[in-house]
Structures are given as structure tokens and as C-alpha cells.
Short mmCIF file of C-alpha atoms in Angstrom, two decimals:
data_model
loop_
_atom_site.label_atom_id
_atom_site.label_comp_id
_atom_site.label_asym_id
_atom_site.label_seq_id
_atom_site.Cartn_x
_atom_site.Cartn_y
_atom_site.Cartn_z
CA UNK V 19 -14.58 -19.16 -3.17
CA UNK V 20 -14.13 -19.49 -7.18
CA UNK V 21 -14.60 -22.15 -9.14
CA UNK V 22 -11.31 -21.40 -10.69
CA UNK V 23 -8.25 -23.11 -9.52
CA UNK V 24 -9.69 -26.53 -10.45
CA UNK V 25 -10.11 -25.20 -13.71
CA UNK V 26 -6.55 -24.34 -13.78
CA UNK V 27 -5.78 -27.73 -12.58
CA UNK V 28 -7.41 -29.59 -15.46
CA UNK V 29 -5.49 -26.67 -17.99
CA UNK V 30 -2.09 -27.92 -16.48
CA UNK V 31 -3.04 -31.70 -16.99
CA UNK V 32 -4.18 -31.04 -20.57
CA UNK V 33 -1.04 -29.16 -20.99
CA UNK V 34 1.07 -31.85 -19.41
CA UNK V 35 -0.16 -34.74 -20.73
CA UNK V 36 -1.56 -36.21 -17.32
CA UNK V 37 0.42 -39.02 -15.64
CA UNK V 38 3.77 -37.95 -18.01
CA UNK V 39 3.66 -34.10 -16.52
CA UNK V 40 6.91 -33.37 -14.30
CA UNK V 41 6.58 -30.85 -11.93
CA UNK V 42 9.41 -29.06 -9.36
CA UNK V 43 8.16 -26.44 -6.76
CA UNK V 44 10.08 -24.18 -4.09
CA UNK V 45 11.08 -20.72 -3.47
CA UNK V 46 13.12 -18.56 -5.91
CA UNK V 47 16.92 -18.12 -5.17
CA UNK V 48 18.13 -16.61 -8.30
CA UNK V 49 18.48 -16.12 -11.93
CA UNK V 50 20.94 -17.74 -14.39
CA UNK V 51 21.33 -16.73 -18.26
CA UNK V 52 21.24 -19.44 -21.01
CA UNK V 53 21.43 -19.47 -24.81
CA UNK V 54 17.97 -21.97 -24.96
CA UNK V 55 15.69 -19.35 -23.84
CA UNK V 56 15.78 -15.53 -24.33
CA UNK V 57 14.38 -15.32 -20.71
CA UNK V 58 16.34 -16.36 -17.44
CA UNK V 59 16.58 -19.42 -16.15
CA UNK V 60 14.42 -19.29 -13.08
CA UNK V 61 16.34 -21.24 -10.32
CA UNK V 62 14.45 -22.92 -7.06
CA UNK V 63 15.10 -24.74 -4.36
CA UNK V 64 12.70 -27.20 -3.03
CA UNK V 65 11.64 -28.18 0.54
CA UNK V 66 14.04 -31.18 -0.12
CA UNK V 67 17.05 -28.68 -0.28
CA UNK V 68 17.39 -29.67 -3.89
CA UNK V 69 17.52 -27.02 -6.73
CA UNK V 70 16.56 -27.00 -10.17
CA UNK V 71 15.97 -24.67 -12.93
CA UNK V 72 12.87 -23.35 -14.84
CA UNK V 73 12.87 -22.78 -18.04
CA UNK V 74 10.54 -20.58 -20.03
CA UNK V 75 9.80 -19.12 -23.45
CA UNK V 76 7.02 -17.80 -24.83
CA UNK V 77 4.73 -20.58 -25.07
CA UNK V 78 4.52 -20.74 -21.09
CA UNK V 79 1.30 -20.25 -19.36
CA UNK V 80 2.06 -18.22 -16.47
CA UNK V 81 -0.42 -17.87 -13.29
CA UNK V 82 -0.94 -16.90 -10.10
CA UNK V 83 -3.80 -16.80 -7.90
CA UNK V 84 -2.32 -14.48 -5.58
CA UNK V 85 -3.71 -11.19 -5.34
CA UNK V 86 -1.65 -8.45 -6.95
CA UNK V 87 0.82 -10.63 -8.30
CA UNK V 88 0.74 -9.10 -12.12
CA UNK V 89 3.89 -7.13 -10.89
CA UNK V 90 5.77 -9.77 -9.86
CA UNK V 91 4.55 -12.42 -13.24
CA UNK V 92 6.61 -9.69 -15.01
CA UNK V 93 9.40 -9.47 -13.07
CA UNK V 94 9.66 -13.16 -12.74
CA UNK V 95 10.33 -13.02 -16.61
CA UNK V 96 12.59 -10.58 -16.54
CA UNK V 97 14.87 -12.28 -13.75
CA UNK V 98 14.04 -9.69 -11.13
CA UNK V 99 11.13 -11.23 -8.70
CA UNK V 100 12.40 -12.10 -5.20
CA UNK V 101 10.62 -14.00 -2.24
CA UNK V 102 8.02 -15.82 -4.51
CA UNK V 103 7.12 -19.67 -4.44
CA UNK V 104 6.72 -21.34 -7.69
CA UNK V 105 5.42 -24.57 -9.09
CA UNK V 106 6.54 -25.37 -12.31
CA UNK V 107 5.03 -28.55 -15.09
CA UNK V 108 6.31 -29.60 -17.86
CA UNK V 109 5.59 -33.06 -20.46
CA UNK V 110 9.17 -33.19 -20.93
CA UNK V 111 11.69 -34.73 -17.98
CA UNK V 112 14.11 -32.98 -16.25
CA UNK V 113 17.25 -32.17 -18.54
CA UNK V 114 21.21 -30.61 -18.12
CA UNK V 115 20.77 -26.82 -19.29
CA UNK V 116 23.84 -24.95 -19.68
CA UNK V 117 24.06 -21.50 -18.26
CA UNK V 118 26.10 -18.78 -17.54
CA UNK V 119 26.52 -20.27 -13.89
CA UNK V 120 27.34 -23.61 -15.12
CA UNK V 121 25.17 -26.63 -16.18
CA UNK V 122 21.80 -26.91 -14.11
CA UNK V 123 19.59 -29.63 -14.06
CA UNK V 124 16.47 -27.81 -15.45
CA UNK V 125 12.77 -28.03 -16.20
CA UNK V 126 11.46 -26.50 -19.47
CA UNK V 127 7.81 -25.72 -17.99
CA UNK V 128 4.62 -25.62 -20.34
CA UNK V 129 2.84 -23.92 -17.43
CA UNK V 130 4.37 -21.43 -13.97
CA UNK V 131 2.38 -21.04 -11.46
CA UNK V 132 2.97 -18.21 -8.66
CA UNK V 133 2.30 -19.73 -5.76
CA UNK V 134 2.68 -17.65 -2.90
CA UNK V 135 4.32 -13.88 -2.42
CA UNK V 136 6.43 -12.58 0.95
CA UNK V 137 6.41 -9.28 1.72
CA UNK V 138 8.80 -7.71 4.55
CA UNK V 139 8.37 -5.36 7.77
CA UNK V 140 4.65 -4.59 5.91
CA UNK V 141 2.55 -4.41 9.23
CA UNK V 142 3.18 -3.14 12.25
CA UNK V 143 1.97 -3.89 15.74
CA UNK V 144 1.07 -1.85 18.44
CA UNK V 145 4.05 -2.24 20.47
CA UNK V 146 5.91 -0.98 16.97
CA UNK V 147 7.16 -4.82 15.88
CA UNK V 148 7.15 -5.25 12.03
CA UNK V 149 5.44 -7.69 10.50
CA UNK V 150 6.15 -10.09 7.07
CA UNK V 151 3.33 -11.19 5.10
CA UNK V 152 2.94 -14.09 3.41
CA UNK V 153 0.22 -13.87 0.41
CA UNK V 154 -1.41 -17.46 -0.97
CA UNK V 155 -4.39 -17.59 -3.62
CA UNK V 156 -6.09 -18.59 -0.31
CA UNK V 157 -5.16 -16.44 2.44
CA UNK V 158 -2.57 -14.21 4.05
CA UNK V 159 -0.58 -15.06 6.74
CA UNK V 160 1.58 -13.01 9.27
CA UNK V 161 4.28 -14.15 10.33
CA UNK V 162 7.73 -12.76 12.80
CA UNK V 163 11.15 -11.93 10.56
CA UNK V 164 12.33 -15.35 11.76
CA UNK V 165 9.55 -17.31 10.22
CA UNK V 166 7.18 -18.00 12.96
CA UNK V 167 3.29 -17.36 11.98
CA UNK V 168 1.58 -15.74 14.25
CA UNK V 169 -1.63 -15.59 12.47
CA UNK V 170 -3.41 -17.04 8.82
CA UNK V 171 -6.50 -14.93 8.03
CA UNK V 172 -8.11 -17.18 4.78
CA UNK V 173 -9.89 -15.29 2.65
CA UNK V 174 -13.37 -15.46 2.88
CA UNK V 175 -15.62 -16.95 0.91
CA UNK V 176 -19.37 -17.06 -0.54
CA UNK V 177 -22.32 -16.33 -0.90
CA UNK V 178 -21.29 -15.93 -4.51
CA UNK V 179 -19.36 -19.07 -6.03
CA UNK V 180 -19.66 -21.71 -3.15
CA UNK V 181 -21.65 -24.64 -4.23
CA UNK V 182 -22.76 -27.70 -1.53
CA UNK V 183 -23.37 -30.73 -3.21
CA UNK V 184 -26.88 -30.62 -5.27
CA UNK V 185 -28.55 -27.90 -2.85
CA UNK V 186 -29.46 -24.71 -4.74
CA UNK V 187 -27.17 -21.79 -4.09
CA UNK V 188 -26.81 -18.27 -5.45
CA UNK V 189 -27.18 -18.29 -9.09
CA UNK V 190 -30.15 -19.62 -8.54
CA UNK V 191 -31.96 -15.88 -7.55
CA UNK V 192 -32.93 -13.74 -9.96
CA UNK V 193 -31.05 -10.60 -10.53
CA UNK V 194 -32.60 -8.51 -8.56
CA UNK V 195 -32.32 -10.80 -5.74
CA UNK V 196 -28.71 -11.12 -5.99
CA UNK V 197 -28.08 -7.54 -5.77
CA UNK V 198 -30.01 -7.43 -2.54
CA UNK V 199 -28.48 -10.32 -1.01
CA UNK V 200 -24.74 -9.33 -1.58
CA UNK V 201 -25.92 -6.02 -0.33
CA UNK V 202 -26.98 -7.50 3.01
CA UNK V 203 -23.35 -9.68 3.53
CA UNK V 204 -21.62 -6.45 2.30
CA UNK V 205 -22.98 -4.20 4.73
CA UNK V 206 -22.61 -7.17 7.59
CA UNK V 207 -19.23 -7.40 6.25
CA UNK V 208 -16.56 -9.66 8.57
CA UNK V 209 -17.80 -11.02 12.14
CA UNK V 210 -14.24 -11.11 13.34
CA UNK V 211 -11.18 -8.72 14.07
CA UNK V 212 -8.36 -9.18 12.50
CA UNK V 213 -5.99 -6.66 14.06
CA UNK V 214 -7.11 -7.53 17.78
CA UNK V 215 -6.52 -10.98 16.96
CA UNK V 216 -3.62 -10.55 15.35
CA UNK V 217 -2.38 -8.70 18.68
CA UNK V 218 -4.09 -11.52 20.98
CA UNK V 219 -1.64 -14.32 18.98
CA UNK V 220 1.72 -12.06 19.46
CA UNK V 221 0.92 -11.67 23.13
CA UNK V 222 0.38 -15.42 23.21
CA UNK V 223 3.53 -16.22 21.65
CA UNK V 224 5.37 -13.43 23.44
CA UNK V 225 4.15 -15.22 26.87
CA UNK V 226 4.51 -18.95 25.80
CA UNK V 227 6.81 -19.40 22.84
CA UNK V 228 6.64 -23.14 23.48
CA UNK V 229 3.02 -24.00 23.41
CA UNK V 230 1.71 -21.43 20.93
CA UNK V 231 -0.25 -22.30 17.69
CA UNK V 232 -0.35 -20.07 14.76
CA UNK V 233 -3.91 -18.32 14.98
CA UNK V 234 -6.66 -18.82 12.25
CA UNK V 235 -9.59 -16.56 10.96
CA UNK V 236 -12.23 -17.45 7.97
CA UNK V 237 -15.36 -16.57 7.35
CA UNK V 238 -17.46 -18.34 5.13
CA UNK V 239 -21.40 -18.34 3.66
CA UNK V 240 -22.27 -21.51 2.06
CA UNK V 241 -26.08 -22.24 0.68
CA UNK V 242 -27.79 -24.53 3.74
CA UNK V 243 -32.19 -24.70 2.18
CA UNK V 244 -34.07 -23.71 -0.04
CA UNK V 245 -37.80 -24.30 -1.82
CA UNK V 246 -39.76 -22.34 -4.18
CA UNK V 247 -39.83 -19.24 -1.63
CA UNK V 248 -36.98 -19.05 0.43
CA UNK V 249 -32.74 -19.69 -0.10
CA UNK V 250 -30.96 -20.54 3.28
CA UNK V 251 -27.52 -20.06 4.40
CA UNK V 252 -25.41 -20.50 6.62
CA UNK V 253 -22.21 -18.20 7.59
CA UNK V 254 -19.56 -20.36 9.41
CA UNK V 255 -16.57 -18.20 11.19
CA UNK V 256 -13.58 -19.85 13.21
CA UNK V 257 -11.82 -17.95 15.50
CA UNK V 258 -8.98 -19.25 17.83
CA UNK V 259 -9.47 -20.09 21.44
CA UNK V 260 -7.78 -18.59 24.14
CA UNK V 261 -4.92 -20.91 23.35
CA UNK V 262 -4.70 -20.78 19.84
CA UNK V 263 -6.46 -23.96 18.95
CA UNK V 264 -9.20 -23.43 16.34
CA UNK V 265 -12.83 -23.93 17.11
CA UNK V 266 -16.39 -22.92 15.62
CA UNK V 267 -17.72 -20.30 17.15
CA UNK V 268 -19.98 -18.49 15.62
CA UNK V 269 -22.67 -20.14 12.99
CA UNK V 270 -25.22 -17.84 11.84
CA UNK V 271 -28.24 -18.78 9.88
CA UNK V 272 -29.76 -16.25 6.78
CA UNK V 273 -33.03 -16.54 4.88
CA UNK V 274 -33.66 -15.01 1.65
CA UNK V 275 -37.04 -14.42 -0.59
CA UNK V 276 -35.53 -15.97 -3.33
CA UNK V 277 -37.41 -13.70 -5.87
CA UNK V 278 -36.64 -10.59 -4.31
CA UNK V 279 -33.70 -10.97 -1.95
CA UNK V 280 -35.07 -9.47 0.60
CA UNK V 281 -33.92 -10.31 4.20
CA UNK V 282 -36.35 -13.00 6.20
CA UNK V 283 -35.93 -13.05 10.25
CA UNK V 284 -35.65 -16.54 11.85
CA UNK V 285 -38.62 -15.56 13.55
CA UNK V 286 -40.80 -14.08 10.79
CA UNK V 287 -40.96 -17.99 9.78
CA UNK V 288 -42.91 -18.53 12.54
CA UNK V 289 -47.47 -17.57 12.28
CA UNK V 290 -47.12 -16.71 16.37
CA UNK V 291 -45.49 -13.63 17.97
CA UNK V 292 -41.84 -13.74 18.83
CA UNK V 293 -41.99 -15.03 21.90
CA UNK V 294 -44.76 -17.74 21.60
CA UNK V 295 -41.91 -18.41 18.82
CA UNK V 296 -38.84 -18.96 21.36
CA UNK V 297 -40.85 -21.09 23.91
CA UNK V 298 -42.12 -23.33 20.97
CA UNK V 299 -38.08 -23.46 19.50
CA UNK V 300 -37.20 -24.18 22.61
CA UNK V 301 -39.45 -26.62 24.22
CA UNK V 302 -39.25 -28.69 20.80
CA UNK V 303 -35.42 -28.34 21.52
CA UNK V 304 -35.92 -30.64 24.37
CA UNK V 305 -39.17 -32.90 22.84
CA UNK V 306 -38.57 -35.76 20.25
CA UNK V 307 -36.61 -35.42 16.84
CA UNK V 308 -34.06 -32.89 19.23
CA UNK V 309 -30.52 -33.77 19.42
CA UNK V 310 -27.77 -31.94 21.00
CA UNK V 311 -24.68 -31.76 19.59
CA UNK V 312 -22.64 -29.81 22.15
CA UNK V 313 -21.12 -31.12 25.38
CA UNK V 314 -24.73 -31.69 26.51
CA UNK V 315 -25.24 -34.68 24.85
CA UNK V 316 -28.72 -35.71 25.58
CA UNK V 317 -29.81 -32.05 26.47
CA UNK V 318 -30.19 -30.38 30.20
CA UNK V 319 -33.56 -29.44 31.12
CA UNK V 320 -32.49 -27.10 33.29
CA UNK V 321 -30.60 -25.46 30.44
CA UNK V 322 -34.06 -24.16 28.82
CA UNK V 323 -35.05 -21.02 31.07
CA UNK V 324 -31.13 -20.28 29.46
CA UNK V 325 -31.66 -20.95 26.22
CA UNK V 326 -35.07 -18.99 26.09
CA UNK V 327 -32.81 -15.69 27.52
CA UNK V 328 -30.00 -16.03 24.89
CA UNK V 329 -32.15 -16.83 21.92
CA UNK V 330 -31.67 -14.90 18.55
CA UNK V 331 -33.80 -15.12 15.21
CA UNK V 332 -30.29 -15.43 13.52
CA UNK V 333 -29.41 -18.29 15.32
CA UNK V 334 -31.89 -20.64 13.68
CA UNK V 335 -30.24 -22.31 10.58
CA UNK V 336 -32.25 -24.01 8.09
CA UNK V 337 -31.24 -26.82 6.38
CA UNK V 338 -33.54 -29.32 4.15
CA UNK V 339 -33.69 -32.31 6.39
CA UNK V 340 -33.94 -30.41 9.74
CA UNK V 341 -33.44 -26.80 11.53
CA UNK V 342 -30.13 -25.89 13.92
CA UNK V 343 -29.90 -23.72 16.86
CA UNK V 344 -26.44 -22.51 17.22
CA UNK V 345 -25.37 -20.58 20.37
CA UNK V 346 -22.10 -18.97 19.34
CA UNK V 347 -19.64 -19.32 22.11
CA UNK V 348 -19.82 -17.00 25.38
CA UNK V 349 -23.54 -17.00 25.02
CA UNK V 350 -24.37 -19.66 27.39
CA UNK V 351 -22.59 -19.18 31.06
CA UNK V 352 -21.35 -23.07 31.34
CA UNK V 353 -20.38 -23.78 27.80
CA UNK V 354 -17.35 -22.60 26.46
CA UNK V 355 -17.92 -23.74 23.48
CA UNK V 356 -20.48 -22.86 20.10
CA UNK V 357 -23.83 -24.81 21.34
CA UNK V 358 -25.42 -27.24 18.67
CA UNK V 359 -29.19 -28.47 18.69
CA UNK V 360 -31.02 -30.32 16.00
CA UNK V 361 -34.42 -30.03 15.70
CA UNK V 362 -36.38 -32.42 12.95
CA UNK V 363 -39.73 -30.82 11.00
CA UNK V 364 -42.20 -32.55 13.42
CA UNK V 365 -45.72 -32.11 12.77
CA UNK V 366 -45.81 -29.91 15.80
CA UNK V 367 -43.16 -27.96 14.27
CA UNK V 368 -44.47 -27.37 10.96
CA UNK V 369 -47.92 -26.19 12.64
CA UNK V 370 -46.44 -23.25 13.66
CA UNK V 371 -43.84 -22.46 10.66
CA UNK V 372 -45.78 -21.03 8.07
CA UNK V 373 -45.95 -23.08 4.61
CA UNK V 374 -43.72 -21.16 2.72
CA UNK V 375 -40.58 -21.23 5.77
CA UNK V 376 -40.28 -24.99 5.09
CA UNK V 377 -37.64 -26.44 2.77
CA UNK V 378 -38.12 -29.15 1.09
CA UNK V 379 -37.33 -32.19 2.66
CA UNK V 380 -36.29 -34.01 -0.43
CA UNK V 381 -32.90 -33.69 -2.18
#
């Protein structure tokens, strides 16, 4: 996730002047000629159903931060792009422009943004249906000829560029350590499946055009913990249910050596063999300073024998004020759900954690 597009924000309210900037927004619908600008007049129509004209010259910033949309910046000059979204600001009002197709109430933009790109009968299902895509600076989205989305895959996001409030976070390893770490994520690459899912929402809708949601996929690492040995994150993906509704389902916890990057297993944390480390997780998951978050609200006791079976070193998530035990969903046999547990750094904890595994506790 880049730091970017706020950037760009504060560029357009320089530009603009602040609370004096005009702006229109909508799709494309055409092109009309006019004597105050050597380029077209770039004509929209906005959600309201009203249209107005953009006028540029060659003062006008022009962005997009849709991928691969150079080609179509160009041809949006040149009075050629078709199914693009704009947004267009300008310090001046709204004014009459004359044109070749009569006068137009027009904009004469200081800055065009590109704000999203459509693409037709680009992907193709298994039964043979054709798919349109619709491209945002923030995801993709696939969607029938008639409009309907079937699915919106954001893109994802982190380690790299994704900042949480004043926790450390990736440009805060050396180098060498960030080399290793986006080596690891790279060769873990995305926890999901975007063609089956994108299959699993067209049956859906296919079967119940009524109640069906547009799917969702994202994947993304944010920074969770760190101290002066180990960085923590955590990767966060949402997949839909069964019924299209969206839901957590898979958090994953990550430790780094924040000098050299290398790797660090949720149990190698621990001074006792793996499984002295799972009974001690798991008993202090039902002692005092454990809360759980999922369905079980104060925590089944008979849930532990459970817990001990399904338990993963990449399940524990460190963060600085406590550690998390997340049981993605379909791991446990009675919860359909992801499964949440808190556990606080007790003193009983921390005497089996070696030194170095615990953040600090202060922000």
C-alpha cells in the first residue's frame, strides 16, 4: 500500500486552492472540439445524470493510479480513450465553453485524474462466459456484460509501505534484512485463489441472482511488534463465505531478526521443545490475562485437547501489549468462523519465551 495517493491529494489542494477547488467526476461519453484549447473537450457524465466538460491545456497535471493506464492518459488527450472514469479540479468555477457540438457547461481542470479503466470480454470462465474488468488504483473487479460484479480482488498490500500508527515497520531493517524478508512473502506469495473464487461467486449468482453479494479477496501484511531483536507482522486475508458475505479468515503471524531478516518460528520463541510449547500456549489460553474473542466468549475447556491438535507456530501473532492465537476458519470442527484468543505477557508466560521473543510493552 503506497504512501502516494495522499500525496496526490495534498498536490490537487495546493493546485486548487483548497476550499475554492471545483471538481466534476463520471465516466467519459465523448469528445467535443473548441477554439480555447488545442486539445478536446473531454465530456462526462456524472452519477447524477448530469454532464459537463473538461477542459485541458498544457498546464494540466494528469494522473492515474491505475495500473497500465499511460496508454489511455494519451489517448484521453488526444480525444480517443473510451470506458474510463475521470475526476477533474479546477480553482476556477464552472463556465459556458463553446464547441463544435454547441455550448457546454465546462470545467477548465488544473489537475485529471484517471480514475478507473473497463475493459471488455477480457476473462473467461470455465463454462466459456466472458468477463469485463474493471481496473481502480486499488483493485480489480469482475464483473457480467450487464454490470453485475461478481468479484473485487484489492490489491494487496505490505510488508513494504504500510505503516500502523507509531509501531516500527519495514524501513526500519537494515538492507540486508529487507531483501530477506520480501524474499520470504514473495515466495509465500497469495494465500487465496482467485480463479476458483472467482468461479465459486458466478455459480452463486447463477443459482441465486437475488441474494448474491459481489465476492471480495485482499491480502494484506501490516507491522504488529517489534524490540531491538525481532519485527512482527501480521498477514490479514478476507475471503467470502459460502454466501458471499466477507469475513476474516485467515490471520497469520511472522517474526523477523530484524538485523538479518531471517525467518523466526512461533515456536522457536519459546526455551522448551515444541510441544512443552503448545501445552504451555494453550493452557495459558484458558488461565488469567486469556480472552476469547470468537463465539466462545469466555473460552470452552473442553475446547483445549482441540486446540492443542490444530495448533501451528504461524498462528501465534505478536503484538506489543499481548500475543494472539488465530485459528483460521475450518480448523476447529464447531466454529465456522477464524478463532481469536488473547493472551497477556504474564510472568508465567515470559518464563518460558526467551528474552529476546518479547516486544516491548511500551509504545
Amino acid at each position: 500500500m503506497k504512501k502516494l495517493i495522499p500525496l496526490f491529494l495534498i498536490c490537487i489542494l495546493f493546485l486548487c486552492g483548497c476550499s475554492q477547488c471545483q471538481g466534476v467526476s463520471g465516466w467519459v461519453t465523448g469528445y467535443a472540439d473548441t477554439e480555447a484549447s488545442s486539445y478536446p473537450v473531454i465530456m462526462i457524465e456524472q452519477e447524477n445524470g448530469r454532464e459537463y466538460g473538461v477542459v485541458i491545456d498544457d498546464n494540466t497535471f494528469i494522473h492515474s493510479w491505475v495500473e497500465g493506464a499511460e496508454d489511455s492518459i494519451e489517448k484521453l488527450k488526444g480525444g480517443t480513450a473510451e470506458n474510463i472514469s475521470v475526476s477533474a479540479f479546477s480553482k476556477g468555477r464552472i463556465r459556458n465553453v463553446q464547441t463544435d457540438k454547441g455550448i457546454v457547461k465546462a470545467l477548465i481542470a488544473d489537475t485529471v485524474s484517471v480514475d478507473s479503466l473497463l475493459q471488455e470480454k477480457v476473462k473467461s470462465l470455465s463454462d466459456g462466459t466472458l468477463l469485463d474488468i474493471l481496473a481502480t488504483g486499488s483493485s480489480i473487479t469482475y464483473q457480467l456484460a450487464d454490470g453485475t460484479q461478481l468479484l473485487r480482488v484489492n490489491h494487496p498490500a505490505g510488508p513494504d509501505n504500510v505503516y500502523v500508527g507509531n509501531r516500527e515497520s519495514f524501513d526500519d531493517f537494515s538492507d540486508e534484512a529487507k531483501l530477506k524478508v520480501l524474499e520470504y512473502y514473495d515466495n509465500r506469495g497469495l494465500l487465496y485463489d482467485e480463479q476458483a473464487t472467482l468461479e465459486q461467486a458466478y455459480a452463486h449468482y447463477c443459482a441465486d441472482k437475488t441474494e448474491f453479494h459481489t465476492y471480495l479477496l485482499e491480502q494484506y501484511i501490516s507491522p504488529a511488534a517489534s524490540n531491538d531483536k525481532i519485527m512482527t507482522f501480521l498477514t490479514s486475508v478476507t475471503l467470502p463465505l459460502a454466501n458471499g458475505q466477507v469475513g476474516h479468515e485467515i490471520r497469520l503471524g511472522e517474526i523477523f531478526d530484524r538485523k538479518t531478516g531471517e525467518h523466526i518460528s512461533g515456536y522457536d520463541i519459546f526455551t522448551c521443545e515444541t510441544e512443552k510449547a503448545v501445552d504451555v500456549i494453550i493452557d495459558a489460553a484458558f488461565g488469567d490475562g486469556a480472552t476469547h474473542y470468537s463465539e466462545s466468549t469466555n473460552g470452552d475447556i473442553r475446547l483445549k485437547d482441540e486446540l492443542k491438535a490444530a495448533m501451528k507456530p504461524e498462528y501465534i501473532i505478536l503484538w506489543n501489549e499481548n500475543f494472539e492465537i488465530a485459528f483460521p476458519a475450518g480448523t476447529l470442527e464447531d466454529f465456522e468462523h477464524c478463532y481469536l484468543i488473547g493472551i497477556e505477557y504474564t510472568d508465567e508466560i515470559k518464563a518460558v519465551m526467551h528474552p529476546w521473543a518479547v516486544p516491548d510493552t511500551e509504545w
